[in-house]
JSON list of N, CA and C in Angstrom, two decimals:
[
{"chain": "A", "resi": 1, "resn": "ARG", "atom": "N", "xyz": [-133.58, -164.90, -157.61]},
{"chain": "A", "resi": 1, "resn": "ARG", "atom": "CA", "xyz": [-134.72, -163.61, -157.67]},
{"chain": "A", "resi": 1, "resn": "ARG", "atom": "C", "xyz": [-136.22, -164.54, -158.49]},
{"chain": "A", "resi": 2, "resn": "ASN", "atom": "N", "xyz": [-136.70, -164.15, -157.81]},
{"chain": "A", "resi": 2, "resn": "ASN", "atom": "CA", "xyz": [-137.94, -164.34, -159.02]},
{"chain": "A", "resi": 2, "resn": "ASN", "atom": "C", "xyz": [-139.09, -163.09, -158.62]},
{"chain": "A", "resi": 3, "resn": "ASN", "atom": "N", "xyz": [-140.09, -163.90, -159.20]},
{"chain": "A", "resi": 3, "resn": "ASN", "atom": "CA", "xyz": [-141.32, -162.53, -159.72]},
{"chain": "A", "resi": 3, "resn": "ASN", "atom": "C", "xyz": [-142.39, -162.36, -158.39]},
{"chain": "A", "resi": 4, "resn": "SER", "atom": "N", "xyz": [-142.33, -163.11, -157.81]},
{"chain": "A", "resi": 4, "resn": "SER", "atom": "CA", "xyz": [-142.41, -162.62, -156.11]},
{"chain": "A", "resi": 4, "resn": "SER", "atom": "C", "xyz": [-141.94, -162.51, -155.37]},
{"chain": "A", "resi": 5, "resn": "VAL", "atom": "N", "xyz": [-140.51, -161.87, -155.00]},
{"chain": "A", "resi": 5, "resn": "VAL", "atom": "CA", "xyz": [-139.93, -160.99, -154.98]},
{"chain": "A", "resi": 5, "resn": "VAL", "atom": "C", "xyz": [-139.18, -159.62, -155.53]},
{"chain": "A", "resi": 6, "resn": "LEU", "atom": "N", "xyz": [-139.54, -159.54, -156.77]},
{"chain": "A", "resi": 6, "resn": "LEU", "atom": "CA", "xyz": [-139.23, -158.93, -157.14]},
{"chain": "A", "resi": 6, "resn": "LEU", "atom": "C", "xyz": [-139.66, -157.56, -157.74]},
{"chain": "A", "resi": 7, "resn": "PHE", "atom": "N", "xyz": [-140.79, -156.65, -156.90]},
{"chain": "A", "resi": 7, "resn": "PHE", "atom": "CA", "xyz": [-141.53, -155.97, -156.84]},
{"chain": "A", "resi": 7, "resn": "PHE", "atom": "C", "xyz": [-141.83, -155.43, -155.36]},
{"chain": "A", "resi": 8, "resn": "ASP", "atom": "N", "xyz": [-141.78, -155.82, -154.59]},
{"chain": "A", "resi": 8, "resn": "ASP", "atom": "CA", "xyz": [-141.95, -155.90, -153.39]},
{"chain": "A", "resi": 8, "resn": "ASP", "atom": "C", "xyz": [-141.11, -155.10, -152.79]},
{"chain": "A", "resi": 9, "resn": "ARG", "atom": "N", "xyz": [-141.57, -154.01, -152.30]},
{"chain": "A", "resi": 9, "resn": "ARG", "atom": "CA", "xyz": [-141.56, -152.42, -151.36]},
{"chain": "A", "resi": 9, "resn": "ARG", "atom": "C", "xyz": [-140.80, -153.31, -150.02]},
{"chain": "A", "resi": 10, "resn": "ARG", "atom": "N", "xyz": [-140.72, -153.93, -149.63]},
{"chain": "A", "resi": 10, "resn": "ARG", "atom": "CA", "xyz": [-140.77, -154.14, -147.79]},
{"chain": "A", "resi": 10, "resn": "ARG", "atom": "C", "xyz": [-139.52, -154.51, -148.29]},
{"chain": "A", "resi": 11, "resn": "ILE", "atom": "N", "xyz": [-138.81, -155.18, -149.13]},
{"chain": "A", "resi": 11, "resn": "ILE", "atom": "CA", "xyz": [-137.92, -156.38, -149.51]},
{"chain": "A", "resi": 11, "resn": "ILE", "atom": "C", "xyz": [-136.53, -155.20, -150.25]},
{"chain": "A", "resi": 12, "resn": "VAL", "atom": "N", "xyz": [-136.78, -154.43, -151.20]},
{"chain": "A", "resi": 12, "resn": "VAL", "atom": "CA", "xyz": [-136.52, -154.55, -152.20]},
{"chain": "A", "resi": 12, "resn": "VAL", "atom": "C", "xyz": [-135.48, -153.04, -151.90]},
{"chain": "A", "resi": 13, "resn": "PHE", "atom": "N", "xyz": [-134.66, -153.20, -151.55]},
{"chain": "A", "resi": 13, "resn": "PHE", "atom": "CA", "xyz": [-133.70, -151.96, -151.25]},
{"chain": "A", "resi": 13, "resn": "PHE", "atom": "C", "xyz": [-131.90, -152.52, -151.96]},
{"chain": "A", "resi": 14, "resn": "PRO", "atom": "N", "xyz": [-131.98, -150.90, -153.23]},
{"chain": "A", "resi": 14, "resn": "PRO", "atom": "CA", "xyz": [-130.56, -151.19, -153.19]},
{"chain": "A", "resi": 14, "resn": "PRO", "atom": "C", "xyz": [-129.30, -151.63, -152.90]},
{"chain": "A", "resi": 15, "resn": "GLN", "atom": "N", "xyz": [-128.63, -151.66, -153.43]},
{"chain": "A", "resi": 15, "resn": "GLN", "atom": "CA", "xyz": [-126.90, -152.68, -153.11]},
{"chain": "A", "resi": 15, "resn": "GLN", "atom": "C", "xyz": [-125.80, -152.11, -154.16]},
{"chain": "A", "resi": 16, "resn": "CYS", "atom": "N", "xyz": [-125.01, -151.83, -153.90]},
{"chain": "A", "resi": 16, "resn": "CYS", "atom": "CA", "xyz": [-123.87, -152.30, -154.35]},
{"chain": "A", "resi": 16, "resn": "CYS", "atom": "C", "xyz": [-122.97, -152.50, -155.27]},
{"chain": "A", "resi": 17, "resn": "MET", "atom": "N", "xyz": [-122.79, -152.56, -156.62]},
{"chain": "A", "resi": 17, "resn": "MET", "atom": "CA", "xyz": [-121.98, -153.69, -157.14]},
{"chain": "A", "resi": 17, "resn": "MET", "atom": "C", "xyz": [-121.95, -155.14, -157.23]},
{"chain": "A", "resi": 18, "resn": "ARG", "atom": "N", "xyz": [-120.54, -153.99, -155.59]},
{"chain": "A", "resi": 18, "resn": "ARG", "atom": "CA", "xyz": [-119.45, -154.83, -155.03]},
{"chain": "A", "resi": 18, "resn": "ARG", "atom": "C", "xyz": [-120.69, -156.37, -154.17]},
{"chain": "A", "resi": 19, "resn": "CYS", "atom": "N", "xyz": [-121.79, -155.21, -153.63]},
{"chain": "A", "resi": 19, "resn": "CYS", "atom": "CA", "xyz": [-122.79, -156.36, -152.61]},
{"chain": "A", "resi": 19, "resn": "CYS", "atom": "C", "xyz": [-123.56, -157.43, -153.23]},
{"chain": "A", "resi": 20, "resn": "ASN", "atom": "N", "xyz": [-123.81, -156.73, -154.12]},
{"chain": "A", "resi": 20, "resn": "ASN", "atom": "CA", "xyz": [-125.26, -157.34, -155.33]},
{"chain": "A", "resi": 20, "resn": "ASN", "atom": "C", "xyz": [-124.16, -158.47, -156.52]},
{"chain": "A", "resi": 21, "resn": "VAL", "atom": "N", "xyz": [-123.19, -157.85, -157.20]},
{"chain": "A", "resi": 21, "resn": "VAL", "atom": "CA", "xyz": [-122.76, -158.39, -157.70]},
{"chain": "A", "resi": 21, "resn": "VAL", "atom": "C", "xyz": [-121.87, -160.00, -157.02]},
{"chain": "A", "resi": 22, "resn": "PHE", "atom": "N", "xyz": [-120.77, -159.20, -156.86]},
{"chain": "A", "resi": 22, "resn": "PHE", "atom": "CA", "xyz": [-119.52, -159.62, -156.79]},
{"chain": "A", "resi": 22, "resn": "PHE", "atom": "C", "xyz": [-119.08, -160.65, -155.42]},
{"chain": "A", "resi": 23, "resn": "LEU", "atom": "N", "xyz": [-120.50, -160.18, -154.69]},
{"chain": "A", "resi": 23, "resn": "LEU", "atom": "CA", "xyz": [-120.85, -160.93, -153.18]},
{"chain": "A", "resi": 23, "resn": "LEU", "atom": "C", "xyz": [-122.59, -161.72, -153.14]},
{"chain": "A", "resi": 24, "resn": "ASN", "atom": "N", "xyz": [-123.20, -161.59, -154.62]},
{"chain": "A", "resi": 24, "resn": "ASN", "atom": "CA", "xyz": [-123.63, -163.23, -154.33]},
{"chain": "A", "resi": 24, "resn": "ASN", "atom": "C", "xyz": [-124.98, -162.04, -153.47]},
{"chain": "A", "resi": 25, "resn": "GLY", "atom": "N", "xyz": [-125.31, -160.56, -152.77]},
{"chain": "A", "resi": 25, "resn": "GLY", "atom": "CA", "xyz": [-125.69, -160.71, -152.62]},
{"chain": "A", "resi": 25, "resn": "GLY", "atom": "C", "xyz": [-126.18, -159.91, -150.95]},
{"chain": "A", "resi": 26, "resn": "ASN", "atom": "N", "xyz": [-124.60, -160.19, -150.50]},
{"chain": "A", "resi": 26, "resn": "ASN", "atom": "CA", "xyz": [-124.43, -159.78, -149.78]},
{"chain": "A", "resi": 26, "resn": "ASN", "atom": "C", "xyz": [-125.29, -160.40, -148.25]},
{"chain": "A", "resi": 27, "resn": "LYS", "atom": "N", "xyz": [-125.76, -161.60, -148.65]},
{"chain": "A", "resi": 27, "resn": "LYS", "atom": "CA", "xyz": [-127.15, -162.02, -147.81]},
{"chain": "A", "resi": 27, "resn": "LYS", "atom": "C", "xyz": [-126.34, -161.73, -146.09]},
{"chain": "A", "resi": 28, "resn": "VAL", "atom": "N", "xyz": [-125.24, -161.88, -145.42]},
{"chain": "A", "resi": 28, "resn": "VAL", "atom": "CA", "xyz": [-125.47, -162.21, -143.91]},
{"chain": "A", "resi": 28, "resn": "VAL", "atom": "C", "xyz": [-125.79, -159.91, -143.99]},
{"chain": "A", "resi": 29, "resn": "SER", "atom": "N", "xyz": [-125.23, -159.34, -144.72]},
{"chain": "A", "resi": 29, "resn": "SER", "atom": "CA", "xyz": [-125.08, -157.73, -143.94]},
{"chain": "A", "resi": 29, "resn": "SER", "atom": "C", "xyz": [-126.69, -157.15, -144.37]},
{"chain": "A", "resi": 30, "resn": "TYR", "atom": "N", "xyz": [-127.00, -157.33, -145.97]},
{"chain": "A", "resi": 30, "resn": "TYR", "atom": "CA", "xyz": [-128.21, -157.75, -145.50]},
{"chain": "A", "resi": 30, "resn": "TYR", "atom": "C", "xyz": [-129.39, -158.11, -145.18]},
{"chain": "A", "resi": 31, "resn": "THR", "atom": "N", "xyz": [-129.12, -159.25, -144.80]},
{"chain": "A", "resi": 31, "resn": "THR", "atom": "CA", "xyz": [-130.25, -159.16, -142.72]},
{"chain": "A", "resi": 31, "resn": "THR", "atom": "C", "xyz": [-130.58, -158.12, -142.27]},
{"chain": "A", "resi": 32, "resn": "LEU", "atom": "N", "xyz": [-128.66, -158.03, -141.60]},
{"chain": "A", "resi": 32, "resn": "LEU", "atom": "CA", "xyz": [-128.60, -157.30, -140.94]},
{"chain": "A", "resi": 32, "resn": "LEU", "atom": "C", "xyz": [-129.31, -156.09, -140.88]},
{"chain": "A", "resi": 33, "resn": "TYR", "atom": "N", "xyz": [-129.03, -155.72, -141.92]},
{"chain": "A", "resi": 33, "resn": "TYR", "atom": "CA", "xyz": [-129.29, -154.49, -142.59]},
{"chain": "A", "resi": 33, "resn": "TYR", "atom": "C", "xyz": [-130.98, -154.03, -142.46]},
{"chain": "A", "resi": 34, "resn": "MET", "atom": "N", "xyz": [-131.96, -154.76, -142.92]},
{"chain": "A", "resi": 34, "resn": "MET", "atom": "CA", "xyz": [-133.17, -155.52, -142.34]},
{"chain": "A", "resi": 34, "resn": "MET", "atom": "C", "xyz": [-134.11, -155.14, -141.80]},
{"chain": "A", "resi": 35, "resn": "LEU", "atom": "N", "xyz": [-132.70, -156.21, -140.13]},
{"chain": "A", "resi": 35, "resn": "LEU", "atom": "CA", "xyz": [-133.61, -156.38, -139.38]},
{"chain": "A", "resi": 35, "resn": "LEU", "atom": "C", "xyz": [-133.16, -154.81, -138.26]},
{"chain": "A", "resi": 36, "resn": "LYS", "atom": "N", "xyz": [-131.96, -154.01, -138.83]},
{"chain": "A", "resi": 36, "resn": "LYS", "atom": "CA", "xyz": [-132.42, -152.53, -138.56]},
{"chain": "A", "resi": 36, "resn": "LYS", "atom": "C", "xyz": [-132.79, -151.50, -138.97]},
{"chain": "A", "resi": 37, "resn": "LYS", "atom": "N", "xyz": [-133.29, -151.80, -139.92]},
{"chain": "A", "resi": 37, "resn": "LYS", "atom": "CA", "xyz": [-135.07, -151.37, -140.16]},
{"chain": "A", "resi": 37, "resn": "LYS", "atom": "C", "xyz": [-135.73, -151.61, -139.98]},
{"chain": "A", "resi": 38, "resn": "GLY", "atom": "N", "xyz": [-136.27, -152.17, -139.41]},
{"chain": "A", "resi": 38, "resn": "GLY", "atom": "CA", "xyz": [-137.03, -152.77, -138.13]},
{"chain": "A", "resi": 38, "resn": "GLY", "atom": "C", "xyz": [-137.98, -153.97, -138.04]},
{"chain": "A", "resi": 39, "resn": "HIS", "atom": "N", "xyz": [-137.74, -154.59, -139.38]},
{"chain": "A", "resi": 39, "resn": "HIS", "atom": "CA", "xyz": [-138.79, -156.04, -139.77]},
{"chain": "A", "resi": 39, "resn": "HIS", "atom": "C", "xyz": [-137.64, -157.16, -138.75]},
{"chain": "A", "resi": 40, "resn": "THR", "atom": "N", "xyz": [-138.84, -158.14, -137.90]},
{"chain": "A", "resi": 40, "resn": "THR", "atom": "CA", "xyz": [-138.24, -158.91, -137.11]},
{"chain": "A", "resi": 40, "resn": "THR", "atom": "C", "xyz": [-137.98, -160.29, -138.33]},
{"chain": "A", "resi": 41, "resn": "VAL", "atom": "N", "xyz": [-137.24, -161.38, -137.53]},
{"chain": "A", "resi": 41, "resn": "VAL", "atom": "CA", "xyz": [-137.02, -162.44, -138.04]},
{"chain": "A", "resi": 41, "resn": "VAL", "atom": "C", "xyz": [-138.05, -163.35, -137.98]},
{"chain": "A", "resi": 42, "resn": "SER", "atom": "N", "xyz": [-139.42, -163.14, -137.61]},
{"chain": "A", "resi": 42, "resn": "SER", "atom": "CA", "xyz": [-140.41, -164.23, -137.95]},
{"chain": "A", "resi": 42, "resn": "SER", "atom": "C", "xyz": [-140.54, -162.99, -139.62]},
{"chain": "A", "resi": 43, "resn": "GLN", "atom": "N", "xyz": [-140.76, -161.85, -139.66]},
{"chain": "A", "resi": 43, "resn": "GLN", "atom": "CA", "xyz": [-141.06, -161.65, -140.53]},
{"chain": "A", "resi": 43, "resn": "GLN", "atom": "C", "xyz": [-139.97, -161.64, -142.13]},
{"chain": "A", "resi": 44, "resn": "LEU", "atom": "N", "xyz": [-138.86, -161.91, -141.41]},
{"chain": "A", "resi": 44, "resn": "LEU", "atom": "CA", "xyz": [-137.85, -162.11, -142.93]},
{"chain": "A", "resi": 44, "resn": "LEU", "atom": "C", "xyz": [-137.99, -163.88, -143.26]},
{"chain": "A", "resi": 45, "resn": "GLU", "atom": "N", "xyz": [-138.03, -164.18, -142.03]},
{"chain": "A", "resi": 45, "resn": "GLU", "atom": "CA", "xyz": [-138.09, -166.13, -142.42]},
{"chain": "A", "resi": 45, "resn": "GLU", "atom": "C", "xyz": [-139.83, -166.21, -143.50]},
{"chain": "A", "resi": 46, "resn": "SER", "atom": "N", "xyz": [-140.69, -165.31, -143.81]},
{"chain": "A", "resi": 46, "resn": "SER", "atom": "CA", "xyz": [-141.94, -165.54, -144.12]},
{"chain": "A", "resi": 46, "resn": "SER", "atom": "C", "xyz": [-141.01, -164.69, -146.14]},
{"chain": "A", "resi": 47, "resn": "PHE", "atom": "N", "xyz": [-140.33, -163.05, -145.77]},
{"chain": "A", "resi": 47, "resn": "PHE", "atom": "CA", "xyz": [-139.23, -163.49, -146.66]},
{"chain": "A", "resi": 47, "resn": "PHE", "atom": "C", "xyz": [-139.29, -164.12, -147.74]},
{"chain": "A", "resi": 48, "resn": "GLU", "atom": "N", "xyz": [-138.22, -165.36, -146.73]},
{"chain": "A", "resi": 48, "resn": "GLU", "atom": "CA", "xyz": [-137.44, -166.12, -147.67]},
{"chain": "A", "resi": 48, "resn": "GLU", "atom": "C", "xyz": [-138.45, -166.76, -147.57]},
{"chain": "A", "resi": 49, "resn": "ASN", "atom": "N", "xyz": [-139.00, -167.29, -147.32]},
{"chain": "A", "resi": 49, "resn": "ASN", "atom": "CA", "xyz": [-140.86, -168.34, -148.03]},
{"chain": "A", "resi": 49, "resn": "ASN", "atom": "C", "xyz": [-140.86, -167.79, -149.74]},
{"chain": "A", "resi": 50, "resn": "LEU", "atom": "N", "xyz": [-141.06, -166.46, -149.77]},
{"chain": "A", "resi": 50, "resn": "LEU", "atom": "CA", "xyz": [-141.64, -165.91, -150.71]},
{"chain": "A", "resi": 50, "resn": "LEU", "atom": "C", "xyz": [-140.85, -166.51, -152.02]},
{"chain": "A", "resi": 51, "resn": "LYS", "atom": "N", "xyz": [-139.68, -166.96, -151.90]},
{"chain": "A", "resi": 51, "resn": "LYS", "atom": "CA", "xyz": [-138.66, -167.51, -152.96]},
{"chain": "A", "resi": 51, "resn": "LYS", "atom": "C", "xyz": [-139.51, -168.91, -153.98]},
{"chain": "A", "resi": 52, "resn": "TYR", "atom": "N", "xyz": [-140.09, -169.53, -152.47]},
{"chain": "A", "resi": 52, "resn": "TYR", "atom": "CA", "xyz": [-140.88, -170.54, -153.04]},
{"chain": "A", "resi": 52, "resn": "TYR", "atom": "C", "xyz": [-142.27, -170.97, -154.39]},
{"chain": "A", "resi": 53, "resn": "ALA", "atom": "N", "xyz": [-142.92, -169.16, -154.14]},
{"chain": "A", "resi": 53, "resn": "ALA", "atom": "CA", "xyz": [-144.11, -168.61, -154.80]},
{"chain": "A", "resi": 53, "resn": "ALA", "atom": "C", "xyz": [-144.11, -168.46, -155.67]},
{"chain": "A", "resi": 54, "resn": "THR", "atom": "N", "xyz": [-145.06, -169.44, -156.21]},
{"chain": "A", "resi": 54, "resn": "THR", "atom": "CA", "xyz": [-144.88, -168.74, -158.26]},
{"chain": "A", "resi": 54, "resn": "THR", "atom": "C", "xyz": [-146.16, -166.97, -158.01]},
{"chain": "A", "resi": 55, "resn": "LYS", "atom": "N", "xyz": [-145.51, -166.11, -159.07]},
{"chain": "A", "resi": 55, "resn": "LYS", "atom": "CA", "xyz": [-145.95, -165.29, -159.00]},
{"chain": "A", "resi": 55, "resn": "LYS", "atom": "C", "xyz": [-146.19, -164.48, -160.35]},
{"chain": "A", "resi": 56, "resn": "LYS", "atom": "N", "xyz": [-146.98, -164.09, -161.17]},
{"chain": "A", "resi": 56, "resn": "LYS", "atom": "CA", "xyz": [-147.32, -163.54, -162.77]},
{"chain": "A", "resi": 56, "resn": "LYS", "atom": "C", "xyz": [-147.95, -162.36, -162.51]},
{"chain": "A", "resi": 57, "resn": "TYR", "atom": "N", "xyz": [-147.61, -161.67, -162.92]},
{"chain": "A", "resi": 57, "resn": "TYR", "atom": "CA", "xyz": [-147.76, -160.29, -163.07]},
{"chain": "A", "resi": 57, "resn": "TYR", "atom": "C", "xyz": [-149.27, -160.24, -164.09]},
{"chain": "A", "resi": 58, "resn": "THR", "atom": "N", "xyz": [-150.56, -159.41, -164.14]},
{"chain": "A", "resi": 58, "resn": "THR", "atom": "CA", "xyz": [-150.66, -159.60, -165.06]},
{"chain": "A", "resi": 58, "resn": "THR", "atom": "C", "xyz": [-150.63, -157.57, -165.78]},
{"chain": "A", "resi": 59, "resn": "ILE", "atom": "N", "xyz": [-151.65, -157.32, -166.55]},
{"chain": "A", "resi": 59, "resn": "ILE", "atom": "CA", "xyz": [-151.02, -156.13, -166.66]},
{"chain": "A", "resi": 59, "resn": "ILE", "atom": "C", "xyz": [-151.42, -154.87, -166.68]},
{"chain": "A", "resi": 60, "resn": "PRO", "atom": "N", "xyz": [-152.71, -155.32, -165.67]},
{"chain": "A", "resi": 60, "resn": "PRO", "atom": "CA", "xyz": [-153.39, -153.56, -164.71]},
{"chain": "A", "resi": 60, "resn": "PRO", "atom": "C", "xyz": [-152.10, -154.14, -162.98]},
{"chain": "A", "resi": 61, "resn": "GLU", "atom": "N", "xyz": [-151.43, -154.92, -162.47]},
{"chain": "A", "resi": 61, "resn": "GLU", "atom": "CA", "xyz": [-150.38, -155.22, -161.77]},
{"chain": "A", "resi": 61, "resn": "GLU", "atom": "C", "xyz": [-149.42, -154.51, -162.24]},
{"chain": "A", "resi": 62, "resn": "LEU", "atom": "N", "xyz": [-148.75, -154.87, -163.48]},
{"chain": "A", "resi": 62, "resn": "LEU", "atom": "CA", "xyz": [-147.91, -153.95, -163.33]},
{"chain": "A", "resi": 62, "resn": "LEU", "atom": "C", "xyz": [-147.88, -152.89, -164.44]},
{"chain": "A", "resi": 63, "resn": "GLU", "atom": "N", "xyz": [-148.74, -152.06, -164.24]},
{"chain": "A", "resi": 63, "resn": "GLU", "atom": "CA", "xyz": [-149.35, -150.76, -164.65]},
{"chain": "A", "resi": 63, "resn": "GLU", "atom": "C", "xyz": [-149.41, -149.87, -162.86]},
{"chain": "A", "resi": 64, "resn": "GLU", "atom": "N", "xyz": [-149.90, -150.67, -161.81]},
{"chain": "A", "resi": 64, "resn": "GLU", "atom": "CA", "xyz": [-150.25, -150.47, -161.20]},
{"chain": "A", "resi": 64, "resn": "GLU", "atom": "C", "xyz": [-148.59, -149.91, -160.19]},
{"chain": "A", "resi": 65, "resn": "ILE", "atom": "N", "xyz": [-147.58, -150.89, -160.60]},
{"chain": "A", "resi": 65, "resn": "ILE", "atom": "CA", "xyz": [-146.31, -150.62, -159.55]},
{"chain": "A", "resi": 65, "resn": "ILE", "atom": "C", "xyz": [-145.05, -149.28, -160.69]},
{"chain": "A", "resi": 66, "resn": "ILE", "atom": "N", "xyz": [-146.07, -149.65, -162.47]},
{"chain": "A", "resi": 66, "resn": "ILE", "atom": "CA", "xyz": [-145.12, -148.73, -162.12]},
{"chain": "A", "resi": 66, "resn": "ILE", "atom": "C", "xyz": [-145.35, -147.16, -161.78]},
{"chain": "A", "resi": 67, "resn": "GLU", "atom": "N", "xyz": [-146.49, -147.53, -161.56]},
{"chain": "A", "resi": 67, "resn": "GLU", "atom": "CA", "xyz": [-147.62, -145.85, -161.81]},
{"chain": "A", "resi": 67, "resn": "GLU", "atom": "C", "xyz": [-147.12, -144.88, -159.84]},
{"chain": "A", "resi": 68, "resn": "ASN", "atom": "N", "xyz": [-146.34, -146.68, -159.58]},
{"chain": "A", "resi": 68, "resn": "ASN", "atom": "CA", "xyz": [-145.80, -145.53, -157.45]},
{"chain": "A", "resi": 68, "resn": "ASN", "atom": "C", "xyz": [-144.98, -145.95, -157.61]},
{"chain": "A", "resi": 69, "resn": "CYS", "atom": "N", "xyz": [-144.09, -146.24, -158.89]},
{"chain": "A", "resi": 69, "resn": "CYS", "atom": "CA", "xyz": [-143.06, -146.18, -158.85]},
{"chain": "A", "resi": 69, "resn": "CYS", "atom": "C", "xyz": [-141.79, -144.83, -158.24]},
{"chain": "A", "resi": 70, "resn": "GLU", "atom": "N", "xyz": [-140.96, -145.40, -157.36]},
{"chain": "A", "resi": 70, "resn": "GLU", "atom": "CA", "xyz": [-140.71, -143.62, -157.73]},
{"chain": "A", "resi": 70, "resn": "GLU", "atom": "C", "xyz": [-138.73, -143.32, -157.68]},
{"chain": "A", "resi": 71, "resn": "ILE", "atom": "N", "xyz": [-139.09, -142.47, -158.75]},
{"chain": "A", "resi": 71, "resn": "ILE", "atom": "CA", "xyz": [-137.73, -142.41, -159.08]},
{"chain": "A", "resi": 71, "resn": "ILE", "atom": "C", "xyz": [-137.55, -141.03, -159.06]},
{"chain": "A", "resi": 72, "resn": "ASP", "atom": "N", "xyz": [-135.95, -141.41, -158.81]},
{"chain": "A", "resi": 72, "resn": "ASP", "atom": "CA", "xyz": [-134.68, -140.54, -158.08]},
{"chain": "A", "resi": 72, "resn": "ASP", "atom": "C", "xyz": [-134.17, -139.97, -158.97]},
{"chain": "A", "resi": 73, "resn": "GLU", "atom": "N", "xyz": [-134.66, -138.88, -159.71]},
{"chain": "A", "resi": 73, "resn": "GLU", "atom": "CA", "xyz": [-133.96, -137.96, -161.01]},
{"chain": "A", "resi": 73, "resn": "GLU", "atom": "C", "xyz": [-133.03, -137.38, -160.35]}
]
């Protein structure tokens, strides 16, 4: 993971501990899930390429992310 995808709401979804930690993200199942959510293969390829991008957040950007964050209570 890196900052370019850390807060990208198009591709960030929760996973259980088993998938996320012990199965290292369970990438095959996660990819199938993304396709079922309506993403195209082309979109998934562009998301994959984001891992090579460098992103440094500014304080206002981080404040906006926090402000727009949906928290389940």
